[in-house]
């Protein structure tokens, strides 16, 4: 409800300085990024309108999915739109998908408040379905965030357990698919995946050891991920919260476009190259985009004939725990190695290493918050009980060595 007045204030300010202002009305954040990119590339990236955005995505999606021969994959999904701007925009997109994907809208803004008991953050934090979805085995579900730049998937296992497919799972799905297309096309382009320290250790091992795709780790924040992804011809980046995309370098775009026109290619190489070029059109490279990412996930699942369970079984996340410790001054904690190790206060990192060494598959790191006087603690171990215990012990260290205030971290119940 605050959007029109804020947009008007921005427009008034621009006009007061004799600036020129284009107001495109209500859009998702990624749609605005898309339009700006189209303007800045003189239309090379696409047509700089909302309609141009839908047309580009729908055309690519239909091209990639026109010969679907799935038996297990069902083109039906339940999408929680967080009562945000994604809802009216998804309705406009659906008109162009020609029935290729059956989308059920949940929390579409007709009632309920923005992000209240719904949305990507709620689902990830509480590991539970949002309000409005009666989750049953066999249903494939996704949640957007309020402004449409993040997405997580979730489903209920055959055993009746809630299962989350977060940004790490989406990143590995994308990287694996792109890796296969690169191999089939015979193109020698560098492919890499960029994560933060919050990425689950199992995903990092799976990507580097099983998929043989290089992994880079950077500090928390999309600007760091985006920047690092530019080091590769094809850079996949995702935060665990579901914010991410794929970047294709100018070099990669030229090489792929040129090979599409090569008449001497055999059918399988030609087909893989055309698919790669079409996937490039389906991905919003300007920023993480829930709508675009949803269509890419559905394309990969359809091409592999996978259910959510098939996708999830590639690797199993290690149990983890995150806690916050209040401190007098967060600047006493300094980090290095993409926030995975502390350099100050003295003795903290050595003490963390000693505690972590007692846990199977143990990993823990601490980092000062960017906005408040708290230190964030992340811990991972072989069981949930051990992850909880490790998080508590490291939290206690931070409290004692970094000037904790208020209540000490409380020990886990079990």
mmCIF file of C-alpha atoms in Angstrom, residues 30-380:
data_model
loop_
_atom_site.group_PDB
_atom_site.id
_atom_site.type_symbol
_atom_site.label_atom_id
_atom_site.label_comp_id
_atom_site.label_asym_id
_atom_site.label_seq_id
_atom_site.Cartn_x
_atom_site.Cartn_y
_atom_site.Cartn_z
ATOM 1 C CA UNK A 30 13.429 -8.437 -11.446
ATOM 2 C CA UNK A 31 11.059 -7.090 -14.112
ATOM 3 C CA UNK A 32 12.364 -3.578 -13.473
ATOM 4 C CA UNK A 33 15.966 -4.855 -13.696
ATOM 5 C CA UNK A 34 15.068 -6.580 -16.968
ATOM 6 C CA UNK A 35 13.620 -3.364 -18.472
ATOM 7 C CA UNK A 36 16.675 -1.322 -17.395
ATOM 8 C CA UNK A 37 19.016 -3.921 -18.954
ATOM 9 C CA UNK A 38 17.026 -3.862 -22.223
ATOM 10 C CA UNK A 39 17.284 -0.050 -22.300
ATOM 11 C CA UNK A 40 21.021 -0.105 -21.520
ATOM 12 C CA UNK A 41 21.758 -2.676 -24.263
ATOM 13 C CA UNK A 42 19.633 -0.833 -26.853
ATOM 14 C CA UNK A 43 17.225 -3.764 -26.990
ATOM 15 C CA UNK A 44 19.857 -6.508 -27.421
ATOM 16 C CA UNK A 45 18.767 -8.166 -24.159
ATOM 17 C CA UNK A 46 15.092 -7.926 -25.115
ATOM 18 C CA UNK A 47 12.184 -5.582 -25.593
ATOM 19 C CA UNK A 48 12.154 -2.977 -22.748
ATOM 20 C CA UNK A 49 8.529 -3.472 -21.710
ATOM 21 C CA UNK A 50 6.612 -5.656 -19.291
ATOM 22 C CA UNK A 51 4.985 -7.376 -22.275
ATOM 23 C CA UNK A 52 8.459 -7.975 -23.768
ATOM 24 C CA UNK A 53 9.487 -9.703 -20.524
ATOM 25 C CA UNK A 54 6.556 -12.167 -20.647
ATOM 26 C CA UNK A 55 7.071 -12.809 -24.347
ATOM 27 C CA UNK A 56 10.784 -13.562 -23.969
ATOM 28 C CA UNK A 57 10.270 -16.008 -21.074
ATOM 29 C CA UNK A 58 7.174 -17.712 -22.510
ATOM 30 C CA UNK A 59 8.730 -18.189 -25.970
ATOM 31 C CA UNK A 60 11.853 -19.800 -24.475
ATOM 32 C CA UNK A 61 9.842 -21.988 -22.070
ATOM 33 C CA UNK A 62 7.531 -23.293 -24.812
ATOM 34 C CA UNK A 63 10.465 -23.989 -27.129
ATOM 35 C CA UNK A 64 12.257 -26.005 -24.425
ATOM 36 C CA UNK A 65 9.134 -27.927 -23.396
ATOM 37 C CA UNK A 66 7.352 -28.559 -26.699
ATOM 38 C CA UNK A 67 8.598 -32.160 -27.031
ATOM 39 C CA UNK A 68 8.114 -33.203 -23.416
ATOM 40 C CA UNK A 69 7.922 -36.985 -23.066
ATOM 41 C CA UNK A 70 7.543 -37.181 -19.304
ATOM 42 C CA UNK A 71 5.918 -40.011 -17.381
ATOM 43 C CA UNK A 72 6.786 -39.197 -13.735
ATOM 44 C CA UNK A 73 7.011 -35.426 -14.159
ATOM 45 C CA UNK A 74 3.592 -33.767 -13.891
ATOM 46 C CA UNK A 75 3.339 -30.186 -15.284
ATOM 47 C CA UNK A 76 1.405 -28.948 -12.262
ATOM 48 C CA UNK A 77 2.651 -26.749 -9.430
ATOM 49 C CA UNK A 78 1.228 -24.925 -6.399
ATOM 50 C CA UNK A 79 2.802 -21.481 -5.978
ATOM 51 C CA UNK A 80 2.638 -19.439 -2.765
ATOM 52 C CA UNK A 81 2.974 -15.831 -3.932
ATOM 53 C CA UNK A 82 3.431 -14.312 -0.443
ATOM 54 C CA UNK A 83 0.501 -11.905 -1.090
ATOM 55 C CA UNK A 84 3.048 -9.892 -3.053
ATOM 56 C CA UNK A 85 3.503 -8.384 -6.503
ATOM 57 C CA UNK A 86 4.381 -11.763 -8.040
ATOM 58 C CA UNK A 87 0.702 -12.771 -8.041
ATOM 59 C CA UNK A 88 -0.739 -10.346 -10.632
ATOM 60 C CA UNK A 89 2.413 -10.760 -12.735
ATOM 61 C CA UNK A 90 2.217 -14.561 -12.788
ATOM 62 C CA UNK A 91 -1.389 -14.284 -13.996
ATOM 63 C CA UNK A 92 -0.223 -12.233 -16.983
ATOM 64 C CA UNK A 93 2.539 -14.746 -17.745
ATOM 65 C CA UNK A 94 0.154 -17.723 -17.595
ATOM 66 C CA UNK A 95 -1.852 -16.280 -20.500
ATOM 67 C CA UNK A 96 1.208 -16.847 -22.705
ATOM 68 C CA UNK A 97 2.166 -20.360 -21.536
ATOM 69 C CA UNK A 98 -0.526 -22.041 -23.663
ATOM 70 C CA UNK A 99 -1.453 -24.506 -20.928
ATOM 71 C CA UNK A 100 2.085 -26.001 -20.821
ATOM 72 C CA UNK A 101 2.159 -25.591 -17.028
ATOM 73 C CA UNK A 102 -0.814 -25.798 -14.678
ATOM 74 C CA UNK A 103 -0.177 -23.262 -11.888
ATOM 75 C CA UNK A 104 -2.335 -23.094 -8.742
ATOM 76 C CA UNK A 105 -2.153 -19.695 -7.018
ATOM 77 C CA UNK A 106 -1.934 -19.566 -3.218
ATOM 78 C CA UNK A 107 -1.705 -16.320 -1.172
ATOM 79 C CA UNK A 108 -2.350 -14.227 -4.273
ATOM 80 C CA UNK A 109 -3.100 -10.999 -2.399
ATOM 81 C CA UNK A 110 -6.901 -11.295 -2.582
ATOM 82 C CA UNK A 111 -6.825 -11.704 1.214
ATOM 83 C CA UNK A 112 -4.039 -11.957 3.779
ATOM 84 C CA UNK A 113 -1.052 -9.693 4.398
ATOM 85 C CA UNK A 114 2.281 -9.484 2.591
ATOM 86 C CA UNK A 115 4.616 -12.287 3.812
ATOM 87 C CA UNK A 116 2.344 -13.099 6.759
ATOM 88 C CA UNK A 117 2.661 -16.845 7.464
ATOM 89 C CA UNK A 118 3.735 -17.293 3.856
ATOM 90 C CA UNK A 119 6.531 -16.503 1.418
ATOM 91 C CA UNK A 120 10.010 -17.926 0.855
ATOM 92 C CA UNK A 121 11.479 -16.671 4.163
ATOM 93 C CA UNK A 122 8.633 -18.109 6.235
ATOM 94 C CA UNK A 123 8.885 -21.528 4.540
ATOM 95 C CA UNK A 124 12.684 -21.669 4.934
ATOM 96 C CA UNK A 125 12.739 -20.440 8.518
ATOM 97 C CA UNK A 126 9.911 -22.606 9.862
ATOM 98 C CA UNK A 127 10.487 -25.602 7.555
ATOM 99 C CA UNK A 128 6.731 -25.725 7.051
ATOM 100 C CA UNK A 129 4.150 -25.147 4.325
ATOM 101 C CA UNK A 130 2.681 -21.632 4.169
ATOM 102 C CA UNK A 131 -0.892 -20.926 5.177
ATOM 103 C CA UNK A 132 -3.335 -21.916 2.429
ATOM 104 C CA UNK A 133 -1.553 -25.054 1.197
ATOM 105 C CA UNK A 134 -2.780 -28.422 2.441
ATOM 106 C CA UNK A 135 0.440 -30.265 1.620
ATOM 107 C CA UNK A 136 0.059 -33.849 0.407
ATOM 108 C CA UNK A 137 2.670 -36.278 -1.008
ATOM 109 C CA UNK A 138 2.960 -35.857 -4.783
ATOM 110 C CA UNK A 139 2.304 -32.085 -4.746
ATOM 111 C CA UNK A 140 5.141 -29.894 -6.039
ATOM 112 C CA UNK A 141 5.129 -26.468 -4.401
ATOM 113 C CA UNK A 142 7.127 -23.253 -4.534
ATOM 114 C CA UNK A 143 7.170 -20.010 -2.528
ATOM 115 C CA UNK A 144 8.114 -16.552 -3.824
ATOM 116 C CA UNK A 145 9.139 -13.664 -1.614
ATOM 117 C CA UNK A 146 7.152 -10.420 -1.630
ATOM 118 C CA UNK A 147 8.941 -8.604 -4.482
ATOM 119 C CA UNK A 148 9.475 -11.696 -6.638
ATOM 120 C CA UNK A 149 13.264 -12.080 -6.648
ATOM 121 C CA UNK A 150 13.529 -15.233 -4.507
ATOM 122 C CA UNK A 151 12.095 -18.735 -4.719
ATOM 123 C CA UNK A 152 12.277 -21.978 -2.750
ATOM 124 C CA UNK A 153 10.577 -25.281 -3.555
ATOM 125 C CA UNK A 154 9.092 -27.753 -1.064
ATOM 126 C CA UNK A 155 7.126 -30.991 -0.956
ATOM 127 C CA UNK A 156 5.972 -33.732 1.412
ATOM 128 C CA UNK A 157 7.881 -37.029 1.286
ATOM 129 C CA UNK A 158 6.147 -40.398 0.907
ATOM 130 C CA UNK A 159 6.795 -40.803 4.673
ATOM 131 C CA UNK A 160 4.833 -37.602 5.331
ATOM 132 C CA UNK A 161 7.800 -35.331 6.194
ATOM 133 C CA UNK A 162 8.134 -31.719 5.031
ATOM 134 C CA UNK A 163 11.126 -31.302 2.692
ATOM 135 C CA UNK A 164 12.654 -28.008 1.542
ATOM 136 C CA UNK A 165 14.473 -27.530 -1.773
ATOM 137 C CA UNK A 166 16.299 -24.243 -1.177
ATOM 138 C CA UNK A 167 18.744 -22.096 -3.154
ATOM 139 C CA UNK A 168 21.524 -24.695 -2.788
ATOM 140 C CA UNK A 169 19.304 -27.389 -4.306
ATOM 141 C CA UNK A 170 18.243 -25.053 -7.138
ATOM 142 C CA UNK A 171 21.887 -24.114 -7.817
ATOM 143 C CA UNK A 172 22.977 -27.754 -8.094
ATOM 144 C CA UNK A 173 19.995 -28.521 -10.370
ATOM 145 C CA UNK A 174 20.922 -25.628 -12.702
ATOM 146 C CA UNK A 175 24.663 -26.378 -12.676
ATOM 147 C CA UNK A 176 24.117 -30.075 -13.419
ATOM 148 C CA UNK A 177 21.765 -29.307 -16.322
ATOM 149 C CA UNK A 178 24.086 -26.680 -17.843
ATOM 150 C CA UNK A 179 27.058 -29.007 -17.415
ATOM 151 C CA UNK A 180 25.246 -31.733 -19.388
ATOM 152 C CA UNK A 181 24.292 -29.303 -22.172
ATOM 153 C CA UNK A 182 27.884 -28.048 -22.394
ATOM 154 C CA UNK A 183 29.220 -31.614 -22.628
ATOM 155 C CA UNK A 184 26.634 -32.625 -25.273
ATOM 156 C CA UNK A 185 27.266 -29.477 -27.319
ATOM 157 C CA UNK A 186 31.046 -30.019 -27.259
ATOM 158 C CA UNK A 187 31.608 -26.387 -26.220
ATOM 159 C CA UNK A 188 34.618 -25.698 -24.021
ATOM 160 C CA UNK A 189 33.313 -22.946 -21.764
ATOM 161 C CA UNK A 190 34.174 -22.588 -18.078
ATOM 162 C CA UNK A 191 31.258 -23.340 -15.740
ATOM 163 C CA UNK A 192 31.416 -22.474 -12.055
ATOM 164 C CA UNK A 193 29.122 -22.239 -9.050
ATOM 165 C CA UNK A 194 29.348 -19.491 -6.429
ATOM 166 C CA UNK A 195 28.111 -19.957 -2.851
ATOM 167 C CA UNK A 196 28.366 -18.266 0.536
ATOM 168 C CA UNK A 197 29.484 -19.905 3.782
ATOM 169 C CA UNK A 198 25.778 -20.566 4.540
ATOM 170 C CA UNK A 199 25.591 -23.122 1.712
ATOM 171 C CA UNK A 200 25.138 -26.613 3.130
ATOM 172 C CA UNK A 201 28.405 -28.572 3.227
ATOM 173 C CA UNK A 202 26.736 -31.515 1.474
ATOM 174 C CA UNK A 203 25.873 -29.356 -1.543
ATOM 175 C CA UNK A 204 29.458 -28.076 -1.820
ATOM 176 C CA UNK A 205 30.863 -31.620 -1.709
ATOM 177 C CA UNK A 206 28.299 -32.894 -4.220
ATOM 178 C CA UNK A 207 29.030 -30.090 -6.706
ATOM 179 C CA UNK A 208 32.821 -30.344 -6.531
ATOM 180 C CA UNK A 209 33.281 -34.122 -5.974
ATOM 181 C CA UNK A 210 30.388 -35.676 -7.927
ATOM 182 C CA UNK A 211 29.519 -33.076 -10.580
ATOM 183 C CA UNK A 212 33.163 -31.945 -10.905
ATOM 184 C CA UNK A 213 32.096 -28.294 -11.196
ATOM 185 C CA UNK A 214 34.396 -25.711 -9.554
ATOM 186 C CA UNK A 215 32.925 -23.993 -6.471
ATOM 187 C CA UNK A 216 33.885 -20.504 -5.273
ATOM 188 C CA UNK A 217 32.919 -19.136 -1.847
ATOM 189 C CA UNK A 218 32.327 -15.422 -1.215
ATOM 190 C CA UNK A 219 31.057 -13.248 1.688
ATOM 191 C CA UNK A 220 27.306 -13.045 2.273
ATOM 192 C CA UNK A 221 25.468 -10.684 -0.074
ATOM 193 C CA UNK A 222 24.237 -10.895 -3.651
ATOM 194 C CA UNK A 223 26.703 -8.223 -4.859
ATOM 195 C CA UNK A 224 29.632 -10.520 -3.942
ATOM 196 C CA UNK A 225 28.033 -13.580 -5.574
ATOM 197 C CA UNK A 226 27.132 -11.694 -8.752
ATOM 198 C CA UNK A 227 30.623 -10.226 -9.073
ATOM 199 C CA UNK A 228 32.371 -13.585 -8.582
ATOM 200 C CA UNK A 229 30.048 -15.364 -11.048
ATOM 201 C CA UNK A 230 31.433 -13.041 -13.733
ATOM 202 C CA UNK A 231 34.810 -14.843 -13.458
ATOM 203 C CA UNK A 232 33.323 -17.809 -15.351
ATOM 204 C CA UNK A 233 31.956 -18.119 -18.898
ATOM 205 C CA UNK A 234 28.820 -19.483 -17.213
ATOM 206 C CA UNK A 235 28.498 -18.595 -13.528
ATOM 207 C CA UNK A 236 25.692 -20.023 -11.393
ATOM 208 C CA UNK A 237 25.089 -18.292 -8.066
ATOM 209 C CA UNK A 238 22.475 -18.760 -5.363
ATOM 210 C CA UNK A 239 22.086 -17.870 -1.731
ATOM 211 C CA UNK A 240 20.501 -20.594 0.379
ATOM 212 C CA UNK A 241 17.455 -18.279 0.778
ATOM 213 C CA UNK A 242 16.571 -18.809 -2.899
ATOM 214 C CA UNK A 243 18.015 -15.630 -4.430
ATOM 215 C CA UNK A 244 20.143 -16.355 -7.461
ATOM 216 C CA UNK A 245 20.572 -16.657 -11.204
ATOM 217 C CA UNK A 246 23.013 -17.672 -13.954
ATOM 218 C CA UNK A 247 25.335 -15.249 -15.766
ATOM 219 C CA UNK A 248 26.642 -15.852 -19.298
ATOM 220 C CA UNK A 249 29.735 -13.852 -20.280
ATOM 221 C CA UNK A 250 29.847 -11.917 -23.568
ATOM 222 C CA UNK A 251 32.332 -14.532 -24.765
ATOM 223 C CA UNK A 252 29.933 -17.401 -23.901
ATOM 224 C CA UNK A 253 26.999 -15.662 -25.612
ATOM 225 C CA UNK A 254 29.007 -15.112 -28.813
ATOM 226 C CA UNK A 255 30.362 -18.685 -28.918
ATOM 227 C CA UNK A 256 26.928 -20.257 -28.272
ATOM 228 C CA UNK A 257 25.205 -18.007 -30.850
ATOM 229 C CA UNK A 258 27.876 -18.771 -33.438
ATOM 230 C CA UNK A 259 27.652 -22.562 -32.905
ATOM 231 C CA UNK A 260 23.836 -22.458 -33.278
ATOM 232 C CA UNK A 261 24.444 -21.328 -36.898
ATOM 233 C CA UNK A 262 27.059 -24.029 -37.631
ATOM 234 C CA UNK A 263 25.525 -26.289 -40.305
ATOM 235 C CA UNK A 264 28.287 -28.916 -40.001
ATOM 236 C CA UNK A 265 27.216 -30.041 -36.492
ATOM 237 C CA UNK A 266 25.672 -33.466 -35.961
ATOM 238 C CA UNK A 267 22.088 -33.567 -34.642
ATOM 239 C CA UNK A 268 22.898 -34.174 -30.956
ATOM 240 C CA UNK A 269 25.463 -31.349 -30.734
ATOM 241 C CA UNK A 270 23.158 -29.000 -32.646
ATOM 242 C CA UNK A 271 20.193 -29.855 -30.402
ATOM 243 C CA UNK A 272 22.231 -29.316 -27.191
ATOM 244 C CA UNK A 273 23.562 -25.973 -28.472
ATOM 245 C CA UNK A 274 20.077 -24.734 -29.412
ATOM 246 C CA UNK A 275 18.778 -25.796 -25.977
ATOM 247 C CA UNK A 276 21.652 -23.959 -24.287
ATOM 248 C CA UNK A 277 20.898 -20.791 -26.277
ATOM 249 C CA UNK A 278 17.198 -21.079 -25.368
ATOM 250 C CA UNK A 279 17.957 -21.649 -21.662
ATOM 251 C CA UNK A 280 20.035 -18.459 -21.840
ATOM 252 C CA UNK A 281 16.855 -16.613 -22.931
ATOM 253 C CA UNK A 282 14.786 -18.219 -20.156
ATOM 254 C CA UNK A 283 17.152 -17.028 -17.425
ATOM 255 C CA UNK A 284 16.887 -13.435 -16.182
ATOM 256 C CA UNK A 285 20.609 -12.690 -15.948
ATOM 257 C CA UNK A 286 20.138 -9.227 -14.443
ATOM 258 C CA UNK A 287 19.191 -10.455 -10.962
ATOM 259 C CA UNK A 288 17.562 -13.361 -9.121
ATOM 260 C CA UNK A 289 14.019 -13.746 -10.496
ATOM 261 C CA UNK A 290 11.437 -16.086 -8.944
ATOM 262 C CA UNK A 291 9.318 -16.273 -12.126
ATOM 263 C CA UNK A 292 12.276 -17.040 -14.407
ATOM 264 C CA UNK A 293 13.845 -19.479 -11.904
ATOM 265 C CA UNK A 294 10.522 -21.325 -11.561
ATOM 266 C CA UNK A 295 10.335 -21.834 -15.339
ATOM 267 C CA UNK A 296 13.955 -23.066 -15.464
ATOM 268 C CA UNK A 297 13.389 -25.540 -12.605
ATOM 269 C CA UNK A 298 10.262 -26.890 -14.319
ATOM 270 C CA UNK A 299 12.183 -27.236 -17.607
ATOM 271 C CA UNK A 300 15.004 -29.222 -15.960
ATOM 272 C CA UNK A 301 12.622 -31.486 -14.013
ATOM 273 C CA UNK A 302 10.618 -32.156 -17.202
ATOM 274 C CA UNK A 303 13.712 -32.910 -19.289
ATOM 275 C CA UNK A 304 14.947 -35.384 -16.656
ATOM 276 C CA UNK A 305 11.456 -36.719 -15.905
ATOM 277 C CA UNK A 306 12.018 -36.097 -12.202
ATOM 278 C CA UNK A 307 9.719 -35.671 -9.228
ATOM 279 C CA UNK A 308 10.752 -33.499 -6.268
ATOM 280 C CA UNK A 309 11.913 -36.662 -4.489
ATOM 281 C CA UNK A 310 14.206 -37.569 -7.425
ATOM 282 C CA UNK A 311 15.677 -34.060 -7.347
ATOM 283 C CA UNK A 312 16.093 -34.089 -3.572
ATOM 284 C CA UNK A 313 17.829 -37.477 -3.512
ATOM 285 C CA UNK A 314 20.932 -36.180 -5.359
ATOM 286 C CA UNK A 315 22.439 -35.377 -1.945
ATOM 287 C CA UNK A 316 21.167 -35.088 1.626
ATOM 288 C CA UNK A 317 21.629 -31.824 3.500
ATOM 289 C CA UNK A 318 23.557 -31.994 6.753
ATOM 290 C CA UNK A 319 21.463 -30.851 9.733
ATOM 291 C CA UNK A 320 22.256 -27.234 10.660
ATOM 292 C CA UNK A 321 21.436 -24.605 13.260
ATOM 293 C CA UNK A 322 21.648 -20.808 13.172
ATOM 294 C CA UNK A 323 21.572 -18.605 16.281
ATOM 295 C CA UNK A 324 22.191 -14.942 17.113
ATOM 296 C CA UNK A 325 24.319 -13.742 20.043
ATOM 297 C CA UNK A 326 23.822 -10.162 21.304
ATOM 298 C CA UNK A 327 27.106 -8.295 21.823
ATOM 299 C CA UNK A 328 28.050 -4.789 23.017
ATOM 300 C CA UNK A 329 29.918 -4.005 19.781
ATOM 301 C CA UNK A 330 29.815 -6.252 16.731
ATOM 302 C CA UNK A 331 32.985 -4.680 15.287
ATOM 303 C CA UNK A 332 35.137 -6.655 17.761
ATOM 304 C CA UNK A 333 34.553 -9.696 15.512
ATOM 305 C CA UNK A 334 36.532 -9.602 12.266
ATOM 306 C CA UNK A 335 36.547 -12.339 9.619
ATOM 307 C CA UNK A 336 38.537 -13.591 6.636
ATOM 308 C CA UNK A 337 38.249 -16.387 4.029
ATOM 309 C CA UNK A 338 34.759 -15.336 2.840
ATOM 310 C CA UNK A 339 33.588 -14.977 6.486
ATOM 311 C CA UNK A 340 34.430 -18.610 7.267
ATOM 312 C CA UNK A 341 37.174 -17.827 9.813
ATOM 313 C CA UNK A 342 37.638 -15.103 12.435
ATOM 314 C CA UNK A 343 40.821 -13.054 12.888
ATOM 315 C CA UNK A 344 39.527 -11.191 15.988
ATOM 316 C CA UNK A 345 39.018 -11.453 18.912
ATOM 317 C CA UNK A 346 42.193 -13.377 19.584
ATOM 318 C CA UNK A 347 41.737 -17.046 20.417
ATOM 319 C CA UNK A 348 38.139 -17.279 19.148
ATOM 320 C CA UNK A 349 38.934 -19.172 15.921
ATOM 321 C CA UNK A 350 41.242 -21.646 17.687
ATOM 322 C CA UNK A 351 38.523 -22.334 20.265
ATOM 323 C CA UNK A 352 35.912 -22.833 17.502
ATOM 324 C CA UNK A 353 38.264 -25.256 15.666
ATOM 325 C CA UNK A 354 38.759 -27.259 18.855
ATOM 326 C CA UNK A 355 35.006 -27.616 19.486
ATOM 327 C CA UNK A 356 34.221 -28.431 15.818
ATOM 328 C CA UNK A 357 36.847 -31.212 15.822
ATOM 329 C CA UNK A 358 34.729 -33.144 18.358
ATOM 330 C CA UNK A 359 31.744 -33.461 15.991
ATOM 331 C CA UNK A 360 31.324 -35.769 13.021
ATOM 332 C CA UNK A 361 30.952 -33.683 9.813
ATOM 333 C CA UNK A 362 31.188 -30.636 12.066
ATOM 334 C CA UNK A 363 31.489 -27.149 10.596
ATOM 335 C CA UNK A 364 30.821 -23.792 12.222
ATOM 336 C CA UNK A 365 31.515 -20.141 11.548
ATOM 337 C CA UNK A 366 30.561 -16.810 13.106
ATOM 338 C CA UNK A 367 30.126 -13.403 11.471
ATOM 339 C CA UNK A 368 29.037 -9.980 12.731
ATOM 340 C CA UNK A 369 25.623 -8.830 11.493
ATOM 341 C CA UNK A 370 25.675 -6.027 8.948
ATOM 342 C CA UNK A 371 22.838 -4.152 10.633
ATOM 343 C CA UNK A 372 22.631 -4.810 14.385
ATOM 344 C CA UNK A 373 24.925 -5.569 17.329
ATOM 345 C CA UNK A 374 24.644 -9.324 17.089
ATOM 346 C CA UNK A 375 26.993 -12.056 15.936
ATOM 347 C CA UNK A 376 25.463 -14.749 13.748
ATOM 348 C CA UNK A 377 26.467 -18.349 14.427
ATOM 349 C CA UNK A 378 26.082 -21.174 11.891
ATOM 350 C CA UNK A 379 26.721 -24.815 12.795
ATOM 351 C CA UNK A 380 26.461 -28.086 10.889
#
